[in-house]
PDB file of C-alpha atoms in Angstrom:
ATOM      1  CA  UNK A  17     -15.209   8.090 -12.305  1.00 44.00           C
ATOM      2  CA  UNK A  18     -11.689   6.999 -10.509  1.00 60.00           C
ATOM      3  CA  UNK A  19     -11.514   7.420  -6.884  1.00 70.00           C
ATOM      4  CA  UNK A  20      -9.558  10.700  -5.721  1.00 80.00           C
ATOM      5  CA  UNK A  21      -8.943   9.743  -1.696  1.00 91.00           C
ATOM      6  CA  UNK A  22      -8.066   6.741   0.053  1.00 95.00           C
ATOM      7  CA  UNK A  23      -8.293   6.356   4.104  1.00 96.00           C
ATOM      8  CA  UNK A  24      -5.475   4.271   5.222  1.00 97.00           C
ATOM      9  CA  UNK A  25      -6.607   2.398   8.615  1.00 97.00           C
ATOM     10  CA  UNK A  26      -3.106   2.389  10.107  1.00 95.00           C
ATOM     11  CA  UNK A  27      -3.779   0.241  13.222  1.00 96.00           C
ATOM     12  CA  UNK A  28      -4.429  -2.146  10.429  1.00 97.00           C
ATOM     13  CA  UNK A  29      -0.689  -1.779   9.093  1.00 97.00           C
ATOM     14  CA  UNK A  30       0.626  -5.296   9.503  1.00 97.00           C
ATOM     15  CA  UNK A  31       4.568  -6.630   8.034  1.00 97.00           C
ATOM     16  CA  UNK A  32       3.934 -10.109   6.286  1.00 96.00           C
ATOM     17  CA  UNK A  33       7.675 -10.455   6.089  1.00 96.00           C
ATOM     18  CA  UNK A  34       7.131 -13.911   4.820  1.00 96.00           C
ATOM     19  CA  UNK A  35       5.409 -12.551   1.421  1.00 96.00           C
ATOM     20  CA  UNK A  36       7.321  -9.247   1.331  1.00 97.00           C
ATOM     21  CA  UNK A  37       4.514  -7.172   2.084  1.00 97.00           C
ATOM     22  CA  UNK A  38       3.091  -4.647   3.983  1.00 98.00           C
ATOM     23  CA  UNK A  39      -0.479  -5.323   4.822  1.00 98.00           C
ATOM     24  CA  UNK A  40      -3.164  -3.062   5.361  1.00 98.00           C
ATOM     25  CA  UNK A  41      -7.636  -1.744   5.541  1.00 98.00           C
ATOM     26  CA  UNK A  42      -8.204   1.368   3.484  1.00 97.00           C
ATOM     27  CA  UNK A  43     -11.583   3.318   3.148  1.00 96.00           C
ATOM     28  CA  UNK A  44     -12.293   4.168  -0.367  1.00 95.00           C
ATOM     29  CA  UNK A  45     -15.576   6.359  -1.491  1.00 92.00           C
ATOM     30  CA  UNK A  46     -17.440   4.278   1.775  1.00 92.00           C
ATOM     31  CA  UNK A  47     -15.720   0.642   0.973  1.00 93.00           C
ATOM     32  CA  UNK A  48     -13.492  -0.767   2.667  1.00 95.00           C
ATOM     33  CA  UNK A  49     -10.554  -2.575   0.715  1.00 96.00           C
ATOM     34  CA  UNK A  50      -7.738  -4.914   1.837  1.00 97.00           C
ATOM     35  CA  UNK A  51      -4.709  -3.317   0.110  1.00 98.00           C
ATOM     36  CA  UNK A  52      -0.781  -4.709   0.149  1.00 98.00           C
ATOM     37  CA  UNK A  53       2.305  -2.971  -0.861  1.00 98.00           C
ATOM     38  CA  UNK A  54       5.295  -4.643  -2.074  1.00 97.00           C
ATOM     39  CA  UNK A  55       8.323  -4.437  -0.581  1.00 98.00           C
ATOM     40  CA  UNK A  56      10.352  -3.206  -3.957  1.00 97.00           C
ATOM     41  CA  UNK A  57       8.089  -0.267  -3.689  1.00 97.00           C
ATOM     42  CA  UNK A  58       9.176   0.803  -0.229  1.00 97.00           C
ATOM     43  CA  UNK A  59      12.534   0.484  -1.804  1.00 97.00           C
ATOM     44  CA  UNK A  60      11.978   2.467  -4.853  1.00 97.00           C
ATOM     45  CA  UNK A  61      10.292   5.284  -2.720  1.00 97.00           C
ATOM     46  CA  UNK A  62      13.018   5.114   0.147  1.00 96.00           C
ATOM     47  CA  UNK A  63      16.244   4.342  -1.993  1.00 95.00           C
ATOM     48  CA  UNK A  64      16.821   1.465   0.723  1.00 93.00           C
ATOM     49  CA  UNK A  65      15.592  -2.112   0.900  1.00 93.00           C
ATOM     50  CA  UNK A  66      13.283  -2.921   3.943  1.00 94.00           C
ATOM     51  CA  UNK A  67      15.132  -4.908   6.839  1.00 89.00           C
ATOM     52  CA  UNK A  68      13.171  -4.250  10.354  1.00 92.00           C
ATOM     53  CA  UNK A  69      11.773  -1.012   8.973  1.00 95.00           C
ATOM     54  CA  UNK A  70       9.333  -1.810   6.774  1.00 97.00           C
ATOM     55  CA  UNK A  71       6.405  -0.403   8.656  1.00 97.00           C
ATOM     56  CA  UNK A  72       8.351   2.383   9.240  1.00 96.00           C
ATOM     57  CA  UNK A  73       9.174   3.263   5.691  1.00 97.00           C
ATOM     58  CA  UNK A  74       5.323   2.353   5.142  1.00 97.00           C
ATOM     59  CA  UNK A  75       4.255   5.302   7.390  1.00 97.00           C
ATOM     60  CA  UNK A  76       6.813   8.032   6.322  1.00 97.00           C
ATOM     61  CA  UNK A  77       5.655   7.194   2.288  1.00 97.00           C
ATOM     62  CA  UNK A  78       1.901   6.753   3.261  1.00 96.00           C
ATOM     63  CA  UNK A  79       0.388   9.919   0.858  1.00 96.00           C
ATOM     64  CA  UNK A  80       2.651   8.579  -1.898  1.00 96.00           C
ATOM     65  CA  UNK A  81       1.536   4.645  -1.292  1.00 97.00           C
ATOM     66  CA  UNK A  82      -2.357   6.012  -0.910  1.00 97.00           C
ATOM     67  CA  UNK A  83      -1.567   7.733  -4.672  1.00 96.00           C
ATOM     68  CA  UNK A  84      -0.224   4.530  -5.657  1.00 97.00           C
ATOM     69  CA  UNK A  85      -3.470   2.156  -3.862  1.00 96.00           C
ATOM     70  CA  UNK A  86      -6.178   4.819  -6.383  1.00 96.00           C
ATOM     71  CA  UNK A  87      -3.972   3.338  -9.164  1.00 95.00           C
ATOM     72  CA  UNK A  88      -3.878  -0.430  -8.011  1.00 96.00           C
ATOM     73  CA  UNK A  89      -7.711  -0.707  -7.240  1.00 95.00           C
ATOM     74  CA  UNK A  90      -8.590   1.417 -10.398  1.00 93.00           C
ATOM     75  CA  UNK A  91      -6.386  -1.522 -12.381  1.00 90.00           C
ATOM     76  CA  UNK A  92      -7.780  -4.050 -10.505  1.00 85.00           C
ATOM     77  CA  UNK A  93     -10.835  -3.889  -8.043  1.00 83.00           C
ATOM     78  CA  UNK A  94     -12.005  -7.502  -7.772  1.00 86.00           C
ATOM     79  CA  UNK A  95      -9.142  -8.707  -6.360  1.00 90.00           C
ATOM     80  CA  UNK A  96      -9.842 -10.023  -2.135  1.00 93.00           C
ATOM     81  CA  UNK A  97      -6.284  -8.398  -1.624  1.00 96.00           C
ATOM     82  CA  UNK A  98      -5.030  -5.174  -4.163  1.00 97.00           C
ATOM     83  CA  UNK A  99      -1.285  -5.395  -4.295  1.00 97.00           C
ATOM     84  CA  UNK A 100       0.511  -2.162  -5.205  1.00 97.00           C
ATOM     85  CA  UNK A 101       3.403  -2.400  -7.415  1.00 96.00           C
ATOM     86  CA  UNK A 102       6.530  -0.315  -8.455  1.00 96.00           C
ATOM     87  CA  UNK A 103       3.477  -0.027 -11.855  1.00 96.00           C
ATOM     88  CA  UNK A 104       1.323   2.181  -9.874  1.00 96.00           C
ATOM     89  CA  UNK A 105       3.691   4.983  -8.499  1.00 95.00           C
ATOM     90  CA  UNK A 106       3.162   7.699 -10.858  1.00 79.00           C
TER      91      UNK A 106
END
């Protein structure tokens, strides 16, 4: 059975500009999972590509990148980190 809700931690929301990622902790059925969302998704959801807003543009597309984490972990659950592509928004 796939996971329905997701529990985003956001004072766990970090920028790893470096990688071009947004970082973050998200509660699924009682785990815990470390979760990362590409920068091309922000820009796919947003129409704009992430400068100094990243975190930003994380926040006001949070329901739609929670939607998208169910996908990612459901793909791929044994990963330490579960990156969220432009593949998982549905």
């Amino acid at each position: 059975m796939a996971a329905d809700k997701m529990e985003i931690d956001l004072s766990t929301v970090l920028d790893n500009v470096d990688e071009s990622l947004v970082e973050f902790t998200a509660e699924v059925d009682g785990d815990d999972y470390e979760f990362a969302v590409q920068y091309a998704v922000l820009e796919a959801l947003s129409g704009d590509a992430p400068e100094d807003d990243a975190v930003e543009q994380f926040h006001r597309f949070s329901d739609t990148i929670a939607e998208a984490g169910l996908v990612a972990l459901a793909r791929n659950s044994d990963q330490a980190m579960i990156v969220i592509s432009e593949n998982d928004l549905e």
